Amino acid sequence: SLHKKNGQPYYSWEQQADNTWQRVPLDQADNRLLGVIEGEDHFTFYYDVTLPEIEGSAELWLPLASSNDYQTVERLTLEAPGEQQLLTDPDYGNEILHVQLGPAHSHTTIHIAYDVVRQEKAPYTAPEPNLTPYLASTHLLPTGGRFAQLAQEALEGRDATTPLMQARALYDYIIDNMRYAKQGTYGTGDADFACDSKSGNCTEFHSLFISMARSIDLPARFAIGAAIPSERNEGGVNGYHCWAEFYAEGKWWPIDISEGNKYTALATYYFGHHPANRIELSRGRNLQVSPGPVSGIPFFAYPILEVNGLARDVKTTFSFERHIES
């Protein structure tokens, strides 16, 4: 049966005492059943990358989670084959595992386990940061032109006299006009694709926002990681998730437009909040490291594998166990 329309679920799920699951109408579901843990969350996050058949020399780049003001990360396990080194990208400070591989490493799995304590994020003060990188036009996040025109369309008829009000107008416009759909060349975070298709996943939602925001001189930035299920305490995690922040009134404001689109009741919450149940794996787009990938694939949180200089797919799986305080 159809459970979602345009990425919006018809109901939520609640686990019963006997470990079976029961449907809950959205208007009867609390925030936890809608994906939000407030305050603090504590969990172990397992990250597995399975390599394909390798014929010849190969290199892998894999961003590693690190601590910041809103998450404390302890790396419990890092099991990887090959010759390893840790790199740091100079623009955002992400730590990246670089591995030299060969045919003997075919079909092996890199296993990483993190202990994570994560805090819910609300608007936070950051006086006079260097905002230049967050206003720049890039290959995947162009500014001006149709993005400026689209931003002006979003502001038309709105009382948007301050940067904060302008950001809310862009946020609402994207929720009203974008459709959550995994079709076409989605998932690359290409603002041009998002503008053309008016669809995509979280990367397209936030890339479009960033291009529109920067086009009206509103600094905005990108991060990617994973959203940890809130309605259960262990099991699989449904892949990557990304989000954004914009700068206004001396603060960085966290937003999550695709989740606001998914759960209408939480659209206001996600303008100014990120819940505690997530892990950040990397910040920024088009990460630059040396040695770095040569295949031209935009590099942010996803692992990049190159075999003889050509990009190859890897299988990535996530799972978690939540720490329940007695």
Short mmCIF file of C-alpha atoms in Angstrom, two decimals:
data_model
loop_
_atom_site.label_atom_id
_atom_site.label_comp_id
_atom_site.label_asym_id
_atom_site.label_seq_id
_atom_site.Cartn_x
_atom_site.Cartn_y
_atom_site.Cartn_z
CA SER A 1 0.00 0.00 0.00
CA LEU A 2 1.06 3.61 -0.48
CA HIS A 3 2.48 5.03 2.76
CA LYS A 4 3.66 8.45 1.55
CA LYS A 5 2.66 11.15 -0.90
CA ASN A 6 5.35 13.58 -2.09
CA GLY A 7 7.56 12.37 0.76
CA GLN A 8 4.88 13.07 3.39
CA PRO A 9 3.81 10.01 5.42
CA TYR A 10 0.14 9.27 6.08
CA TYR A 11 0.87 8.01 9.61
CA SER A 12 3.64 7.29 12.09
CA TRP A 13 4.63 4.08 13.89
CA GLU A 14 4.92 3.26 17.59
CA GLN A 15 6.66 0.18 19.01
CA GLN A 16 4.63 -1.77 21.56
CA ALA A 17 5.85 -3.57 24.68
CA ASP A 18 5.91 -6.89 22.79
CA ASN A 19 8.16 -5.30 20.10
CA THR A 20 5.40 -5.21 17.49
CA TRP A 21 4.58 -1.94 15.74
CA GLN A 22 1.32 -0.05 15.57
CA ARG A 23 0.27 2.76 13.23
CA VAL A 24 -0.39 6.12 14.85
CA PRO A 25 -2.24 8.94 13.02
CA LEU A 26 0.01 11.95 12.58
CA ASP A 27 -2.33 14.21 14.54
CA GLN A 28 -1.97 11.85 17.52
CA ALA A 29 1.82 11.42 17.31
CA ASP A 30 4.16 13.31 19.65
CA ASN A 31 7.45 14.81 18.48
CA ARG A 32 9.40 11.64 19.28
CA LEU A 33 7.23 9.63 16.90
CA LEU A 34 7.79 12.34 14.30
CA GLY A 35 11.58 12.02 14.47
CA VAL A 36 12.54 14.53 17.17
CA ILE A 37 14.43 13.97 20.42
CA GLU A 38 14.81 17.23 22.31
CA GLY A 39 17.53 18.05 24.82
CA GLU A 40 20.23 15.37 24.57
CA ASP A 41 20.70 11.99 22.92
CA HIS A 42 23.40 9.37 23.57
CA PHE A 43 24.03 6.48 21.17
CA THR A 44 26.64 4.27 19.54
CA PHE A 45 26.75 4.78 15.78
CA TYR A 46 28.08 2.00 13.53
CA TYR A 47 29.37 2.90 10.06
CA ASP A 48 30.29 0.10 7.60
CA VAL A 49 31.74 0.57 4.12
CA THR A 50 32.00 -2.58 1.97
CA LEU A 51 34.47 -2.45 -0.91
CA PRO A 52 33.74 -3.91 -4.36
CA GLU A 53 36.03 -6.02 -6.51
CA ILE A 54 39.28 -4.06 -6.90
CA GLU A 55 41.41 -4.61 -9.99
CA GLY A 56 44.54 -2.55 -9.78
CA SER A 57 45.50 0.25 -7.41
CA ALA A 58 42.78 2.08 -5.51
CA GLU A 59 42.31 4.93 -3.05
CA LEU A 60 39.48 5.64 -0.62
CA TRP A 61 38.54 8.91 1.08
CA LEU A 62 36.16 8.66 4.02
CA PRO A 63 35.16 11.63 6.25
CA LEU A 64 35.29 10.87 9.97
CA ALA A 65 32.94 12.32 12.57
CA SER A 66 34.52 14.64 15.12
CA SER A 67 33.47 16.58 18.20
CA ASN A 68 32.13 20.12 18.08
CA ASP A 69 30.02 22.40 20.29
CA TYR A 70 26.93 20.20 19.81
CA GLN A 71 28.33 16.68 19.69
CA THR A 72 30.96 14.82 21.66
CA VAL A 73 32.34 11.97 19.57
CA GLU A 74 34.61 9.18 20.77
CA ARG A 75 35.88 6.83 18.07
CA LEU A 76 35.57 3.36 19.60
CA THR A 77 36.64 1.30 16.59
CA LEU A 78 38.29 1.95 13.24
CA GLU A 79 39.00 -1.27 11.36
CA ALA A 80 40.30 -0.68 7.84
CA PRO A 81 42.67 -2.49 5.48
CA GLY A 82 45.50 -1.03 3.46
CA GLU A 83 47.87 1.83 4.12
CA GLN A 84 46.09 4.57 6.07
CA GLN A 85 46.61 8.25 6.79
CA LEU A 86 44.46 10.98 8.30
CA LEU A 87 43.91 14.17 6.30
CA THR A 88 42.30 17.47 7.29
CA ASP A 89 40.59 19.73 4.80
CA PRO A 90 41.84 23.31 5.26
CA ASP A 91 38.51 25.06 4.65
CA TYR A 92 36.19 23.37 7.17
CA GLY A 93 38.49 21.28 9.37
CA ASN A 94 36.94 17.92 8.51
CA GLU A 95 39.06 14.87 9.30
CA ILE A 96 39.25 12.40 6.42
CA LEU A 97 40.58 8.85 6.37
CA HIS A 98 42.67 8.18 3.24
CA VAL A 99 43.40 4.51 2.44
CA GLN A 100 45.63 2.97 -0.24
CA LEU A 101 44.11 -0.30 -1.47
CA GLY A 102 44.76 -3.15 -3.89
CA PRO A 103 43.15 -6.34 -5.24
CA ALA A 104 43.76 -8.18 -1.96
CA HIS A 105 41.28 -5.83 -0.27
CA SER A 106 38.34 -6.68 -2.55
CA HIS A 107 35.02 -7.18 -0.72
CA THR A 108 36.43 -6.28 2.69
CA THR A 109 34.50 -4.01 5.06
CA ILE A 110 35.71 -0.91 6.85
CA HIS A 111 34.04 -0.79 10.25
CA ILE A 112 33.81 2.33 12.41
CA ALA A 113 31.99 2.71 15.73
CA TYR A 114 31.41 6.04 17.47
CA ASP A 115 30.11 6.85 20.92
CA VAL A 116 28.09 10.04 20.43
CA VAL A 117 26.51 12.47 22.88
CA ARG A 118 24.54 15.00 20.86
CA GLN A 119 22.76 18.17 21.98
CA GLU A 120 19.67 19.66 20.39
CA LYS A 121 20.69 22.73 18.40
CA ALA A 122 18.87 26.07 18.52
CA PRO A 123 20.01 29.49 17.19
CA TYR A 124 23.44 30.22 18.62
CA THR A 125 25.59 33.33 18.79
CA ALA A 126 28.63 33.62 16.55
CA PRO A 127 29.78 37.25 16.58
CA GLU A 128 31.45 38.52 13.41
CA PRO A 129 32.48 35.22 11.78
CA ASN A 130 34.15 35.25 8.37
CA LEU A 131 31.03 35.08 6.21
CA THR A 132 32.75 35.31 2.82
CA PRO A 133 32.77 31.53 2.16
CA TYR A 134 29.05 31.35 2.97
CA LEU A 135 28.14 33.94 0.33
CA ALA A 136 30.25 32.46 -2.46
CA SER A 137 29.00 31.02 -5.73
CA THR A 138 30.24 27.49 -6.48
CA HIS A 139 29.70 24.85 -9.15
CA LEU A 140 26.86 23.13 -7.26
CA LEU A 141 25.69 26.23 -5.39
CA PRO A 142 25.54 29.01 -8.00
CA THR A 143 24.21 32.43 -7.06
CA GLY A 144 22.56 35.30 -8.89
CA GLY A 145 20.61 34.87 -12.11
CA ARG A 146 17.59 32.66 -11.73
CA PHE A 147 18.37 32.00 -8.07
CA ALA A 148 18.15 35.71 -7.30
CA GLN A 149 14.96 35.86 -9.34
CA LEU A 150 13.53 32.88 -7.47
CA ALA A 151 14.45 34.45 -4.13
CA GLN A 152 12.67 37.66 -5.10
CA GLU A 153 9.63 35.60 -6.09
CA ALA A 154 9.67 34.01 -2.63
CA LEU A 155 9.85 37.44 -0.97
CA GLU A 156 7.07 38.96 -3.07
CA GLY A 157 4.03 39.78 -0.97
CA ARG A 158 5.80 38.86 2.26
CA ASP A 159 6.62 41.18 5.13
CA ALA A 160 10.32 40.38 4.81
CA THR A 161 12.13 43.49 5.98
CA THR A 162 14.84 41.70 8.00
CA PRO A 163 17.26 38.88 7.08
CA LEU A 164 15.47 36.54 9.49
CA MET A 165 12.11 37.21 7.86
CA GLN A 166 13.67 36.79 4.43
CA ALA A 167 15.11 33.41 5.42
CA ARG A 168 11.67 32.28 6.61
CA ALA A 169 10.16 33.35 3.29
CA LEU A 170 12.72 31.23 1.39
CA TYR A 171 12.14 28.29 3.76
CA ASP A 172 8.37 28.44 3.25
CA TYR A 173 8.73 28.86 -0.51
CA ILE A 174 10.82 25.69 -0.82
CA ILE A 175 8.40 23.70 1.35
CA ASP A 176 5.50 24.91 -0.79
CA ASN A 177 7.19 24.37 -4.17
CA MET A 178 9.61 21.44 -3.81
CA ARG A 179 8.54 17.82 -3.93
CA TYR A 180 10.48 15.16 -2.03
CA ALA A 181 11.17 12.54 -4.71
CA LYS A 182 14.13 10.26 -5.35
CA GLN A 183 14.12 10.44 -9.13
CA GLY A 184 16.47 11.65 -11.82
CA THR A 185 19.97 12.65 -10.78
CA TYR A 186 18.92 13.44 -7.22
CA GLY A 187 21.23 13.24 -4.22
CA THR A 188 24.14 15.29 -5.59
CA GLY A 189 23.04 18.55 -4.00
CA ASP A 190 22.97 20.37 -7.34
CA ALA A 191 20.95 23.56 -6.95
CA ASP A 192 20.44 23.77 -10.74
CA PHE A 193 18.87 20.31 -10.75
CA ALA A 194 16.64 21.29 -7.82
CA CYS A 195 15.60 24.46 -9.61
CA ASP A 196 14.79 22.58 -12.84
CA SER A 197 13.02 19.57 -11.34
CA LYS A 198 11.47 21.16 -8.23
CA SER A 199 12.17 17.77 -6.62
CA GLY A 200 14.91 15.82 -4.89
CA ASN A 201 15.97 14.67 -1.46
CA CYS A 202 17.43 16.61 1.45
CA THR A 203 20.54 17.62 -0.51
CA GLU A 204 18.46 19.33 -3.20
CA PHE A 205 16.16 21.05 -0.68
CA HIS A 206 19.09 22.60 1.16
CA SER A 207 21.22 23.35 -1.88
CA LEU A 208 18.37 25.33 -3.39
CA PHE A 209 17.93 27.24 -0.14
CA ILE A 210 21.65 28.05 0.06
CA SER A 211 21.81 29.30 -3.53
CA MET A 212 18.70 31.44 -3.05
CA ALA A 213 19.90 32.76 0.32
CA ARG A 214 23.37 33.68 -0.89
CA SER A 215 21.80 35.41 -3.89
CA ILE A 216 20.19 37.96 -1.54
CA ASP A 217 23.33 38.30 0.63
CA LEU A 218 22.12 35.92 3.34
CA PRO A 219 25.06 33.70 4.44
CA ALA A 220 24.21 30.00 4.48
CA ARG A 221 26.12 26.75 4.92
CA PHE A 222 25.70 22.98 4.63
CA ALA A 223 26.40 19.91 6.79
CA ILE A 224 25.69 16.22 6.35
CA GLY A 225 25.48 13.19 8.61
CA ALA A 226 22.67 10.86 9.65
CA ALA A 227 19.36 11.21 11.45
CA ILE A 228 19.08 8.62 14.23
CA PRO A 229 15.59 7.06 14.59
CA SER A 230 13.78 8.47 17.60
CA GLU A 231 10.92 5.99 17.87
CA ARG A 232 13.17 2.97 18.61
CA ASN A 233 16.46 2.39 20.40
CA GLU A 234 18.45 0.19 18.02
CA GLY A 235 18.63 -1.09 14.47
CA GLY A 236 19.33 0.30 11.03
CA VAL A 237 19.62 3.94 10.03
CA ASN A 238 18.13 5.01 6.71
CA GLY A 239 21.23 6.45 5.06
CA TYR A 240 22.60 9.97 5.03
CA HIS A 241 20.75 13.15 5.94
CA CYS A 242 21.79 16.77 5.46
CA TRP A 243 20.73 20.14 6.80
CA ALA A 244 21.68 23.81 6.65
CA GLU A 245 22.22 26.95 8.69
CA PHE A 246 21.93 30.63 7.83
CA TYR A 247 23.38 33.69 9.59
CA ALA A 248 21.13 36.51 10.79
CA GLU A 249 20.96 38.86 13.78
CA GLY A 250 24.39 37.76 15.01
CA LYS A 251 23.41 34.07 15.17
CA TRP A 252 23.56 30.90 13.12
CA TRP A 253 20.04 29.54 12.67
CA PRO A 254 19.73 25.76 12.08
CA ILE A 255 17.08 24.63 9.61
CA ASP A 256 15.94 21.33 8.14
CA ILE A 257 13.64 22.04 5.20
CA SER A 258 13.09 18.48 3.98
CA GLU A 259 12.01 17.35 7.46
CA GLY A 260 9.82 20.44 7.77
CA ASN A 261 8.27 19.46 4.46
CA LYS A 262 7.82 15.87 5.59
CA TYR A 263 6.02 16.71 8.85
CA THR A 264 3.89 19.82 8.47
CA ALA A 265 3.32 19.98 12.24
CA LEU A 266 7.07 20.44 12.73
CA ALA A 267 7.69 23.04 10.02
CA THR A 268 8.01 25.79 12.64
CA TYR A 269 10.28 23.65 14.85
CA TYR A 270 12.71 22.95 12.01
CA PHE A 271 13.10 26.66 11.30
CA GLY A 272 15.61 27.26 14.08
CA HIS A 273 16.23 23.76 15.46
CA HIS A 274 18.04 20.52 14.78
CA PRO A 275 17.03 17.69 17.12
CA ALA A 276 19.50 15.82 19.32
CA ASN A 277 19.10 12.52 17.49
CA ARG A 278 21.60 13.00 14.69
CA ILE A 279 25.32 12.82 14.01
CA GLU A 280 27.29 15.25 11.87
CA LEU A 281 29.89 13.57 9.65
CA SER A 282 31.17 16.55 7.68
CA ARG A 283 30.68 20.26 7.08
CA GLY A 284 30.78 22.10 3.78
CA ARG A 285 30.80 21.09 0.13
CA ASN A 286 33.54 20.20 -2.35
CA LEU A 287 36.08 19.31 0.31
CA GLN A 288 39.69 19.77 -0.81
CA VAL A 289 42.45 17.55 0.57
CA SER A 290 45.87 16.46 -0.58
CA PRO A 291 46.13 13.84 -1.90
CA GLY A 292 42.55 14.15 -3.16
CA PRO A 293 40.16 12.45 -5.59
CA VAL A 294 40.73 13.11 -9.29
CA SER A 295 37.45 11.74 -10.68
CA GLY A 296 35.61 15.04 -10.28
CA ILE A 297 32.86 13.75 -7.98
CA PRO A 298 31.70 16.43 -5.48
CA PHE A 299 33.26 15.37 -2.20
CA PHE A 300 31.52 15.89 1.13
CA ALA A 301 30.29 13.12 3.46
CA TYR A 302 30.05 10.17 1.10
CA PRO A 303 33.06 7.87 0.80
CA ILE A 304 34.90 8.24 -2.51
CA LEU A 305 36.60 5.16 -3.99
CA GLU A 306 38.78 5.46 -7.08
CA VAL A 307 40.21 2.41 -8.83
CA ASN A 308 42.91 3.27 -11.37
CA GLY A 309 41.68 6.86 -11.16
CA LEU A 310 38.04 6.03 -11.93
CA ALA A 311 35.20 6.32 -9.41
CA ARG A 312 33.63 3.10 -8.15
CA ASP A 313 30.57 2.51 -5.98
CA VAL A 314 30.84 1.27 -2.41
CA LYS A 315 28.11 -0.09 -0.16
CA THR A 316 27.54 1.98 2.98
CA THR A 317 25.34 0.89 5.89
CA PHE A 318 24.55 2.55 9.23
CA SER A 319 23.12 1.20 12.46
CA PHE A 320 22.88 2.37 16.06
CA GLU A 321 22.24 1.48 19.69
CA ARG A 322 20.82 4.15 22.01
CA HIS A 323 22.15 4.40 25.57
CA ILE A 324 19.19 4.34 27.96
CA GLU A 325 19.99 5.96 31.29
CA SER A 326 18.68 4.00 34.28
#
